[in-house]
mmCIF file of C-alpha atoms and ligand atoms in Angstrom:
data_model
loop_
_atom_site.group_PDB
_atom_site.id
_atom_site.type_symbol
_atom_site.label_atom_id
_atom_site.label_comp_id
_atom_site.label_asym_id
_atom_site.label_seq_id
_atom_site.Cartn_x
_atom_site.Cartn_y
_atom_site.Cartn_z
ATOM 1 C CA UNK A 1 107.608 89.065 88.957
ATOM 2 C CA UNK A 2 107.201 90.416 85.447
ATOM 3 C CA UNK A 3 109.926 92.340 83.297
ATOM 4 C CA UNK A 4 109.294 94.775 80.621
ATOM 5 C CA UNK A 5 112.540 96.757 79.268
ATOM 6 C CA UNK A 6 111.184 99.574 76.737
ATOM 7 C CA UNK A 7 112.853 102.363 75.054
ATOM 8 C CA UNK A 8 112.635 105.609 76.502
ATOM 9 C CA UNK A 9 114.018 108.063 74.438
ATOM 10 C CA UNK A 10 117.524 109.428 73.490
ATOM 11 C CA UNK A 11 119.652 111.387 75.658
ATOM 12 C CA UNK A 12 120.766 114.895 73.293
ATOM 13 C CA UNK A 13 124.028 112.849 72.734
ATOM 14 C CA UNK A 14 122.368 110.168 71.028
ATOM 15 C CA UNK A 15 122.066 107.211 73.624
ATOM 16 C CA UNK A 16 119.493 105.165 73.696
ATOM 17 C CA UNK A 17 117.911 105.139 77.904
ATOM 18 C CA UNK A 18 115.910 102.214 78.706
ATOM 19 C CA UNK A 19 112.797 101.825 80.598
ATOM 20 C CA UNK A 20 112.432 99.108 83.301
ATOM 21 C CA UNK A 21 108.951 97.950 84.419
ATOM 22 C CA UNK A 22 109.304 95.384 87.284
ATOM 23 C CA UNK A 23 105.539 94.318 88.742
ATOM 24 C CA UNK A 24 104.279 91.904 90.700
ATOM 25 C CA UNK A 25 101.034 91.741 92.979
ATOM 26 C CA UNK A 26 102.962 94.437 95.656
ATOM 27 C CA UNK A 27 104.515 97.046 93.585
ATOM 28 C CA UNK A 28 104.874 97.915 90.073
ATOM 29 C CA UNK A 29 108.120 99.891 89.413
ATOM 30 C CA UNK A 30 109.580 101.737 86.572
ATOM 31 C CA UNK A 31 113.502 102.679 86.300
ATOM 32 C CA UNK A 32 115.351 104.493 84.073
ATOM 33 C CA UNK A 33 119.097 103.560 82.738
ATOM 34 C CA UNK A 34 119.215 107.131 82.868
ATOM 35 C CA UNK A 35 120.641 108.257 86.344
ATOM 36 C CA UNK A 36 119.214 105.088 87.744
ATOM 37 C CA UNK A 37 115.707 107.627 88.248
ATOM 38 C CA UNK A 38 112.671 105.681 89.705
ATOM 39 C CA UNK A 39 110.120 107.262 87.526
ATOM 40 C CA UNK A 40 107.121 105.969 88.831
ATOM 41 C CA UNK A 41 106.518 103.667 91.530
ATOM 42 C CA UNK A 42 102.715 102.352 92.371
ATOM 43 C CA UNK A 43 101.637 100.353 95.748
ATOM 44 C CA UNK A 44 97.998 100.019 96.343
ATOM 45 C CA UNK A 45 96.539 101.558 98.631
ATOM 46 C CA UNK A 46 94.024 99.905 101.666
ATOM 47 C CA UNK A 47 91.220 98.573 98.475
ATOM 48 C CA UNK A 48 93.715 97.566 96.587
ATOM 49 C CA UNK A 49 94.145 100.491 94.208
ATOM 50 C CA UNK A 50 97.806 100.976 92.504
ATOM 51 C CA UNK A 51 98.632 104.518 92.196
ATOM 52 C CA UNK A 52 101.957 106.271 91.858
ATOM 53 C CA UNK A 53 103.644 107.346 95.168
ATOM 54 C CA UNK A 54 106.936 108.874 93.679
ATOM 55 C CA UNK A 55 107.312 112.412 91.626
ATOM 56 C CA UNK A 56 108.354 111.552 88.028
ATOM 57 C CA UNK A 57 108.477 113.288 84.515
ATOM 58 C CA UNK A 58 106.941 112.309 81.629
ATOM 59 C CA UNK A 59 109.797 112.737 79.047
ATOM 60 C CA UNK A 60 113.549 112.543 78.977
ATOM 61 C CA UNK A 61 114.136 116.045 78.262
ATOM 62 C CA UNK A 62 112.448 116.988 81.498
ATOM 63 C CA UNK A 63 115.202 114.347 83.318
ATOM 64 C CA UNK A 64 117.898 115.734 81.431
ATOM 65 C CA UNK A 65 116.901 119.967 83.018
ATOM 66 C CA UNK A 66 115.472 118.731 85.992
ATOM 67 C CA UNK A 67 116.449 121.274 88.732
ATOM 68 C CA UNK A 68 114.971 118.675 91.462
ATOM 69 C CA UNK A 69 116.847 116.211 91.418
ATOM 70 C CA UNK A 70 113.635 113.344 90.950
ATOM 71 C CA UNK A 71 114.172 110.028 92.049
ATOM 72 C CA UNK A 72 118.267 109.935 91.159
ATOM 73 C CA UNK A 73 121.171 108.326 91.842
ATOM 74 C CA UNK A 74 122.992 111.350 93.424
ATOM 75 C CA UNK A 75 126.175 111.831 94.153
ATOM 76 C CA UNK A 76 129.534 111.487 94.200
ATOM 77 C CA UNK A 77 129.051 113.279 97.095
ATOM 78 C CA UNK A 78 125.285 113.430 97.940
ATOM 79 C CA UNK A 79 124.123 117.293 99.856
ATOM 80 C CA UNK A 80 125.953 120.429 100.286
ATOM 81 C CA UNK A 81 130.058 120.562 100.143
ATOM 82 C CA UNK A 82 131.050 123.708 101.382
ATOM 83 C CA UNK A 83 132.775 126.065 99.387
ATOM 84 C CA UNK A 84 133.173 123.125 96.951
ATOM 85 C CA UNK A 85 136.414 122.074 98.890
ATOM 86 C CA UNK A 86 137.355 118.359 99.113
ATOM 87 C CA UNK A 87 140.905 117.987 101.235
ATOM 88 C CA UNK A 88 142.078 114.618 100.378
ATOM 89 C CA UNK A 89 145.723 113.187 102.037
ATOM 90 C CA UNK A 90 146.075 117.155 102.460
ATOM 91 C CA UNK A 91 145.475 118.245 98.983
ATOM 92 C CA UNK A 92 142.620 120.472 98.016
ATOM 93 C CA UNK A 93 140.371 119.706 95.841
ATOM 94 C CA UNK A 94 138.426 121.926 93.760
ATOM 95 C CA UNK A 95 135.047 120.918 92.902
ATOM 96 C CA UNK A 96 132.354 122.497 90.914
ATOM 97 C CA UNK A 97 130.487 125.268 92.593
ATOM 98 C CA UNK A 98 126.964 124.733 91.092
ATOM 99 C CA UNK A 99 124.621 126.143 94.347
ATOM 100 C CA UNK A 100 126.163 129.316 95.324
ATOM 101 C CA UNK A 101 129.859 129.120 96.381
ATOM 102 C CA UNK A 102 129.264 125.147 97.360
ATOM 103 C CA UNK A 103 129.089 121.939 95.532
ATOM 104 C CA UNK A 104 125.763 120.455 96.150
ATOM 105 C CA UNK A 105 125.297 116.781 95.017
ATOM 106 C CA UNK A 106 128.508 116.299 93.019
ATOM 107 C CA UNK A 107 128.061 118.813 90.050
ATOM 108 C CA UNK A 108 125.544 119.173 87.296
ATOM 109 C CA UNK A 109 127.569 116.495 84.921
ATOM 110 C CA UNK A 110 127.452 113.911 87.496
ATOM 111 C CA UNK A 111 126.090 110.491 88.036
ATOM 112 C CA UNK A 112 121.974 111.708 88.084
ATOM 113 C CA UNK A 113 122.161 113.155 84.736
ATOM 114 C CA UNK A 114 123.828 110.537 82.429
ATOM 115 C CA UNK A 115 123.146 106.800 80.942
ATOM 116 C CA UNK A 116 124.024 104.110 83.032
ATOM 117 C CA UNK A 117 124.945 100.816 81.768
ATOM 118 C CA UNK A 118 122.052 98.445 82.455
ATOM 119 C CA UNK A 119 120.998 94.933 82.950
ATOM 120 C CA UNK A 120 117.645 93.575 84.246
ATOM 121 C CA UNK A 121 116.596 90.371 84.917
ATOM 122 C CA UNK A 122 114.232 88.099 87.326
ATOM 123 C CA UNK A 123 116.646 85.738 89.601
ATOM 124 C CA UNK A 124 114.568 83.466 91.588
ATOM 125 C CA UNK A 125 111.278 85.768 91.620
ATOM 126 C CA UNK A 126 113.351 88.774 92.091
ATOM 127 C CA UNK A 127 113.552 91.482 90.004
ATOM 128 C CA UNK A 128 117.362 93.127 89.487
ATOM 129 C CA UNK A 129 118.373 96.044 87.867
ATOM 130 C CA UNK A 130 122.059 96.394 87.350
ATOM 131 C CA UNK A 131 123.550 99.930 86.751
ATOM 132 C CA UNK A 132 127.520 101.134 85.990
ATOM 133 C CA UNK A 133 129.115 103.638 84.574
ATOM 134 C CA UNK A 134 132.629 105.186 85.118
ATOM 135 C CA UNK A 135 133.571 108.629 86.533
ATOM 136 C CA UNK A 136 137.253 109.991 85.745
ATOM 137 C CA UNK A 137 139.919 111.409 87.650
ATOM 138 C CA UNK A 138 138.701 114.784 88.365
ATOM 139 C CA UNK A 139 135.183 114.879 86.976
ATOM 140 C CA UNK A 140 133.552 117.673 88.632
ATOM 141 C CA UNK A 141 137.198 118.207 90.457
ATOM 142 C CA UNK A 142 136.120 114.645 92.471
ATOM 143 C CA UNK A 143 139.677 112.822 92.585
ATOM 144 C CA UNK A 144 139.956 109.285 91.460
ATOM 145 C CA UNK A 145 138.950 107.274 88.610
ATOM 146 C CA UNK A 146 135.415 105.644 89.855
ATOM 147 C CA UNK A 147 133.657 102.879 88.479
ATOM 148 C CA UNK A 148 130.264 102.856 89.975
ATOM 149 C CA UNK A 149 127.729 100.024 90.129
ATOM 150 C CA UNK A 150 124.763 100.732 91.791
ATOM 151 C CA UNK A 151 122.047 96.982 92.149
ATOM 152 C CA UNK A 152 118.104 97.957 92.100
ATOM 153 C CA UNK A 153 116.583 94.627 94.128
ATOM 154 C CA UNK A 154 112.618 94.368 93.683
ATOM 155 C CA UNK A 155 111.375 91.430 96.004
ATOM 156 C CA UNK A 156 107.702 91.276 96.975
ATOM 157 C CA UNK A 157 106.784 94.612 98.549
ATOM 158 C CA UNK A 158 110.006 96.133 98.915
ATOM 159 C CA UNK A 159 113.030 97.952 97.244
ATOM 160 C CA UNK A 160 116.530 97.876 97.710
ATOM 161 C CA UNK A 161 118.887 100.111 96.469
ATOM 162 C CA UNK A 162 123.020 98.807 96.519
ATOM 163 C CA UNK A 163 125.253 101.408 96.069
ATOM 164 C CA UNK A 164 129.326 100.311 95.491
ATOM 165 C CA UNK A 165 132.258 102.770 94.315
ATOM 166 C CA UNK A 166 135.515 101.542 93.406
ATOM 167 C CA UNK A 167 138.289 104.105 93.295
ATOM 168 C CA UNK A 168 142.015 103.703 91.831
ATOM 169 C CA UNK A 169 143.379 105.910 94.330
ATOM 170 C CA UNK A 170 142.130 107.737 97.675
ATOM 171 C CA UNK A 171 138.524 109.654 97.407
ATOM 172 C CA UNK A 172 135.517 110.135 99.626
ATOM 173 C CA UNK A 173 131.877 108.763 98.403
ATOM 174 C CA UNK A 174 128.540 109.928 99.472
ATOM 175 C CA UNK A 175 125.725 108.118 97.641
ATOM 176 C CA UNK A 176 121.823 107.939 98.393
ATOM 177 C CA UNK A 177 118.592 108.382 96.103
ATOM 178 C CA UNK A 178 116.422 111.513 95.792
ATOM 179 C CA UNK A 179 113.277 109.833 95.441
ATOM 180 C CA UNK A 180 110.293 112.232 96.231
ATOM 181 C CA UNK A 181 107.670 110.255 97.952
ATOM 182 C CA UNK A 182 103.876 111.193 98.580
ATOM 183 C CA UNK A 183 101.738 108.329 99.709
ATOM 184 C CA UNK A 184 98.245 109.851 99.151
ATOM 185 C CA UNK A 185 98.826 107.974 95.178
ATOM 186 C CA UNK A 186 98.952 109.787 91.951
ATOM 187 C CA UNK A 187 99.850 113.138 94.011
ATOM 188 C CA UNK A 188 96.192 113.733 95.165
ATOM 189 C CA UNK A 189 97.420 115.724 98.215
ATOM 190 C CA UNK A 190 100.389 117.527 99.231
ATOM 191 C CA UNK A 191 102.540 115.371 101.773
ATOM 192 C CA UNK A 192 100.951 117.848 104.602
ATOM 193 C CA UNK A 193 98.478 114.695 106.272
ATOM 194 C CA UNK A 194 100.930 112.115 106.082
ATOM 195 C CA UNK A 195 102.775 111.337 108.881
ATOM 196 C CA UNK A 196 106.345 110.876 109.721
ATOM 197 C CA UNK A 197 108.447 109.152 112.180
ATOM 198 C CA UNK A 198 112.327 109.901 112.135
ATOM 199 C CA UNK A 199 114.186 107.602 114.605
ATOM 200 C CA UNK A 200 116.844 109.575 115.431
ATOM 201 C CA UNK A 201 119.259 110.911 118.157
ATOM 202 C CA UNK A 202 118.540 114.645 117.082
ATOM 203 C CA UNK A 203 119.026 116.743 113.965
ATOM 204 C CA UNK A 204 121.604 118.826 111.948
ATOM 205 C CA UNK A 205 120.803 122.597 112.453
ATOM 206 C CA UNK A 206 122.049 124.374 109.184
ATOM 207 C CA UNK A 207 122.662 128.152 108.404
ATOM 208 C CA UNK A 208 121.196 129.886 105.731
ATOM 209 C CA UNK A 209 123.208 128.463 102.909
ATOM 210 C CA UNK A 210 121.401 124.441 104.477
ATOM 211 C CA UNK A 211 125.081 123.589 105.638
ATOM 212 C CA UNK A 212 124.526 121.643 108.768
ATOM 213 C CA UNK A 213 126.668 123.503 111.497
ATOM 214 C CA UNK A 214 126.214 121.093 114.763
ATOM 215 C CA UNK A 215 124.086 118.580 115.875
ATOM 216 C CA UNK A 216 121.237 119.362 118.108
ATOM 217 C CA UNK A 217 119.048 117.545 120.647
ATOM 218 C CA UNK A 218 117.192 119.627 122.774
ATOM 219 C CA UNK A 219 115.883 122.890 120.299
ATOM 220 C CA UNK A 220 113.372 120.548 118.257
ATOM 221 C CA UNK A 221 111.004 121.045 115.863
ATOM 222 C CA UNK A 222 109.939 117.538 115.421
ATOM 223 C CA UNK A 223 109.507 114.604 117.209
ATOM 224 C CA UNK A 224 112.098 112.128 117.905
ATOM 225 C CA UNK A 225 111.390 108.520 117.379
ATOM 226 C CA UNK A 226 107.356 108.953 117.445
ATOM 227 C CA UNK A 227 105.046 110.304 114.807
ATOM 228 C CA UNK A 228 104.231 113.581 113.690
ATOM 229 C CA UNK A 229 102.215 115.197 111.305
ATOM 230 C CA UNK A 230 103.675 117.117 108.641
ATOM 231 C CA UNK A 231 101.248 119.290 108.199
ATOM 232 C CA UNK A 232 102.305 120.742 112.150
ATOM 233 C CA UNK A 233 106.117 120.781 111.177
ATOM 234 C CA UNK A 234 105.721 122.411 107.603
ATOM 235 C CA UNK A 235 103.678 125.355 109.530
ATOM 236 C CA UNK A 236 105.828 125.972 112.338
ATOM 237 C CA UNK A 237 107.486 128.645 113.216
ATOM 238 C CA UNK A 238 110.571 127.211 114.689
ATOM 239 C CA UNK A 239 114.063 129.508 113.462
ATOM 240 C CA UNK A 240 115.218 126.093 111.407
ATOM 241 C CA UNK A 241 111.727 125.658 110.084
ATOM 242 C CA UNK A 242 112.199 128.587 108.265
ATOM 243 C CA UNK A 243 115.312 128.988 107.383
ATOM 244 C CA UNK A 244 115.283 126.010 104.996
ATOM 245 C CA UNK A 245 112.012 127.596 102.705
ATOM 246 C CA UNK A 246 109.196 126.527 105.204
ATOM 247 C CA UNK A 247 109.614 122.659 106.384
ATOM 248 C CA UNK A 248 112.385 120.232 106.850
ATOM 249 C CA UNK A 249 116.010 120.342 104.900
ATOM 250 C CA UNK A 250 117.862 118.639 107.568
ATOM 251 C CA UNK A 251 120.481 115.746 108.261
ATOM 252 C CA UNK A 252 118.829 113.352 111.173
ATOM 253 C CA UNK A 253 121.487 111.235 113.108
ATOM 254 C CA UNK A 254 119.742 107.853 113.317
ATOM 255 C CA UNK A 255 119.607 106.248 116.395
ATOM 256 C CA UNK A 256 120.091 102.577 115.112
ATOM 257 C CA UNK A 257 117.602 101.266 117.343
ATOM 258 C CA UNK A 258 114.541 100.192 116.152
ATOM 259 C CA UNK A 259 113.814 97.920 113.081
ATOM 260 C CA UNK A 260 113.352 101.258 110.669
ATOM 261 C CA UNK A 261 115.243 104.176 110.472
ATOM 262 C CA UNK A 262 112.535 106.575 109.321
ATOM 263 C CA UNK A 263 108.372 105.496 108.912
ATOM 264 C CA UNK A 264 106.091 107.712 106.865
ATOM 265 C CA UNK A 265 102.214 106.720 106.872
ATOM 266 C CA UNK A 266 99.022 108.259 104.872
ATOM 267 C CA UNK A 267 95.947 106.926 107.024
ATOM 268 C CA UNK A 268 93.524 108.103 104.251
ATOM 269 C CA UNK A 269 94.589 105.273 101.715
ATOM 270 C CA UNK A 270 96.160 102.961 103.818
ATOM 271 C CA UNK A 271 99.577 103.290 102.634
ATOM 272 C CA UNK A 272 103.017 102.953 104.960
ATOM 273 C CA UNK A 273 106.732 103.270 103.909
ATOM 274 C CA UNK A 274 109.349 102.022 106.529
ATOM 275 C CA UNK A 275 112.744 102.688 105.202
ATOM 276 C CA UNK A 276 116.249 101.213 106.772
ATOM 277 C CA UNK A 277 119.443 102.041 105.762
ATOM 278 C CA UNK A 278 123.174 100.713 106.912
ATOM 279 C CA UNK A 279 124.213 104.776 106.855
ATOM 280 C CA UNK A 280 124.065 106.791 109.917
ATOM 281 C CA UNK A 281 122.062 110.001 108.693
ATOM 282 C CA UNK A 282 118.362 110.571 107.050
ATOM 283 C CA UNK A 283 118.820 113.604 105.094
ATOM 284 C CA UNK A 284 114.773 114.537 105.339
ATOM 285 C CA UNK A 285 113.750 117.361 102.277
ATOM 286 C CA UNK A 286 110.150 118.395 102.059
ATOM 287 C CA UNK A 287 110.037 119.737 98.871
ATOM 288 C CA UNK A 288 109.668 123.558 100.566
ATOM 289 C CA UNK A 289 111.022 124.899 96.682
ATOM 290 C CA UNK A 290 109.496 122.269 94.395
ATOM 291 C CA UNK A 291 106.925 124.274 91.838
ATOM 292 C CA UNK A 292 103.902 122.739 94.126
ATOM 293 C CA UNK A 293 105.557 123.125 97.418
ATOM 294 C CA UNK A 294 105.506 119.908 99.429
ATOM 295 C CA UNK A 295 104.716 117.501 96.948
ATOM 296 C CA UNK A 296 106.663 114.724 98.264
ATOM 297 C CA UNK A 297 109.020 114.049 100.973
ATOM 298 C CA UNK A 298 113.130 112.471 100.015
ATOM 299 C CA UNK A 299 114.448 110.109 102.606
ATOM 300 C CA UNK A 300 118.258 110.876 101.472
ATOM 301 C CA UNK A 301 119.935 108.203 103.033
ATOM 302 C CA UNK A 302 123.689 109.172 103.418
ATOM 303 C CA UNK A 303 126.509 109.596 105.018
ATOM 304 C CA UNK A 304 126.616 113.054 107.225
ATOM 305 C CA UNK A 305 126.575 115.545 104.958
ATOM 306 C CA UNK A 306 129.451 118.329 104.219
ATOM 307 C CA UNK A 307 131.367 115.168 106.697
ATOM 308 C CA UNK A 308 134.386 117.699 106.850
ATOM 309 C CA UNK A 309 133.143 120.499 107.920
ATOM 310 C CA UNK A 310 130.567 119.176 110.186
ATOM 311 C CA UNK A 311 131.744 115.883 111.609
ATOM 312 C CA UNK A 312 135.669 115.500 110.212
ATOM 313 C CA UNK A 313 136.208 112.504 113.076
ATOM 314 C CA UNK A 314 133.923 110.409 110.841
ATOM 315 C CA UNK A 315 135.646 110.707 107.871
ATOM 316 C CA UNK A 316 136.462 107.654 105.564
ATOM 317 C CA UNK A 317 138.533 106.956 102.964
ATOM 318 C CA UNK A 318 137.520 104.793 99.969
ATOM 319 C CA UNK A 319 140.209 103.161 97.568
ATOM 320 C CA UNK A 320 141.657 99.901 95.458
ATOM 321 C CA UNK A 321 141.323 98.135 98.955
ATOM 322 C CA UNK A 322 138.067 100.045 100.490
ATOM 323 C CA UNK A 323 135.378 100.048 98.555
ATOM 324 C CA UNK A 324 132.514 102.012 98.839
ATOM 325 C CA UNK A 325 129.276 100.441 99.446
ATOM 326 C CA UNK A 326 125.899 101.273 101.015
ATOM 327 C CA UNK A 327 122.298 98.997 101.407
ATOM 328 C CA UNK A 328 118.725 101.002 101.552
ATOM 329 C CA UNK A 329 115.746 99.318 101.612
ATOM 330 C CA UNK A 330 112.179 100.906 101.231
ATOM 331 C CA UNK A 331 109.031 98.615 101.958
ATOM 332 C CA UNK A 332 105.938 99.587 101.235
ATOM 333 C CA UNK A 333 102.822 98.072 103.506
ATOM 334 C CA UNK A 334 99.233 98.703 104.565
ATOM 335 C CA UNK A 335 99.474 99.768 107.835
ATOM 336 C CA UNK A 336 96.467 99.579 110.232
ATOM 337 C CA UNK A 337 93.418 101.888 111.068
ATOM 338 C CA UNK A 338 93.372 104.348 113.887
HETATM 339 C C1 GLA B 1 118.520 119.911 96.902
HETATM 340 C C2 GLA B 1 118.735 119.054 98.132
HETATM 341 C C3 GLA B 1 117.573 119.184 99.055
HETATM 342 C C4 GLA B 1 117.284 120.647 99.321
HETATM 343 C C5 GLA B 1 117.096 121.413 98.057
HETATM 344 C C6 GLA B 1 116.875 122.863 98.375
HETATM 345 O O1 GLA B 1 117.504 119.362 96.136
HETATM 346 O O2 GLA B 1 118.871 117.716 97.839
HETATM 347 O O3 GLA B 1 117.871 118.501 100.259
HETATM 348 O O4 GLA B 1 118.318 121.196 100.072
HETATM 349 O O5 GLA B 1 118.237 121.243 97.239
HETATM 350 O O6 GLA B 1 116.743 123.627 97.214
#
């Protein structure tokens, strides 16, 4: 495993964000101290050819505007709260409404758009990124102070993201990445001839503002636990196709029963990405409203999303005594011919 830290630019406040370059013979990796972004990440493909497989900017300024949400730390509360409402030991919360009359992802001065505290280093061949910062009382209306540290593992071919929350008094915490992935390398193709395989129980249908409103088993518009092309979902004409832009936008409840959570494949290059989480929902987003539509595909891997609106018996509590945590892990592999 090799380590290079560079300097990436300043923030418009001044801060210096680093630039950490983790490689070894699987995967070569760069993260930024700056909302914990994966800016590029290259796997090779079936010849052994390293190309980029994640949607990244080339400057900080883009990061620091970026509508999209690339490859971030998101959160406090990751997706959609509606009407920006968070009732807490039965007081309301007000957070900020910045996607319509909801809170979607926390706020615009959240966790994805400032400098994280950083530390790299190689511990016994594995690479390990260390992130923290600190989010007060009432940041975005969120209650409790919060000191976040979220632990970037690198370890042969995979990735795995540690997410902990500490809170000095009683708060809810929704963390996951936003990581836009497109195996066909360096964003050759649109994600439409990759394939995708969501092991789940059923889906979250949403309304027109992507609020998921009940969970759904039977009306599908993708496969459950086998492959599918994208290309077939992102053209159908199912009601919740459309509804979220053309393609997926959807919470999938995860079944918990086979050794990944969600597969995606590209059987031109060779490429596979098997992702397994500890949460109980794949938040699946194919990019239906990026400038080139469907140019990568975000495994948000999360608690349900809106949790009081549309599952309030699932609801927990984080504090001085529970912490937050959650464990993703995304491995990267050549998977076999046809
Ligand atoms: C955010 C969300 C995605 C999707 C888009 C739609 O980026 O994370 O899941 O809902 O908004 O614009």
């Amino acid at each position: 495993m090799k380590l290079n830290v560079l300097k990436f630019g300043q923030t418009s406040f001044g801060e210096d964000v680093f630039l950490y370059n983790f490689s070894n013979k699987y995967i070569d990796i760069e993260i930024l101290s700056y909302g914990g972004v994966i800016k590029s990440l290259k796997v090779p493909d079936r010849n052994g050819n390293f190309e980029n497989v994640v949607l990244g900017y080339n400057s900080l300024k883009e990061y620091e505007n970026d509508p999209y949400h690339y490859a971030c730390i998101t959160g406090r509360i990751a997706g959609r709260t509606k009407d920006a409402l968070l009732k807490i030991d039965g007081i309301e919360y007000q957070l900020s409404k910045n996607n319509g009359k909801n809170n979607l992802h926390g706020g615009d001065k959240t966790l994805h758009n400032r400098n994280w505290q950083s530390k790299a280093e190689i511990v016994e061949g594995e690479g390990v990124l260390t992130l923290e910062t600190f989010s007060p009382h009432l940041e975005e209306g969120f209650p409790g102070n919060v000191n976040f540290k979220v632990i970037y593992r690198i370890n042969k071919n995979k990735v795995t993201i540690e997410y902990n929350g500490f809170s000095d008094r009683n708060t809810y915490l929704n963390l996951t990445n936003h990581a836009y992935f497109n195996l066909s390398g360096d964003f050759k193709e649109t994600i439409a001839s990759q394939d995708v395989k969501i092991n789940a129980i059923g889906y979250g249908r949403v309304d027109e503002e992507t609020l998921p409103i009940s969970i759904e088993k039977e009306d599908l518009f993708i496969k459950m636990s086998k492959y599918s092309n994208l290309n077939e979902v992102l053209e159908s004409k199912h009601q919740q196709v459309k509804i979220v832009g053309g393609g997926i936008d959807h919470p999938f409840i995860l079944s918990k029963d086979s050794e990944y959570d969600v597969e995606l494949k590209d059987e031109k290059s060779g490429r596979g990405l098997f992702v397994k989480s500890d949460q109980p929902v794949a938040v699946i987003y194919t990019g239906n409203f990026l400038e080139h539509t469907h140019n990568g595909i975000c495994f948000e891997m999360q608690d349900y999303p809106d949790i009081q609106n549309f599952m309030p018996s699932k609801l927990k509590i984080y504090n001085k005594i529970e912490k937050y945590q959650q464990n993703t892990e995304f491995l990267f592999d050549i998977i076999c011919k046809n």
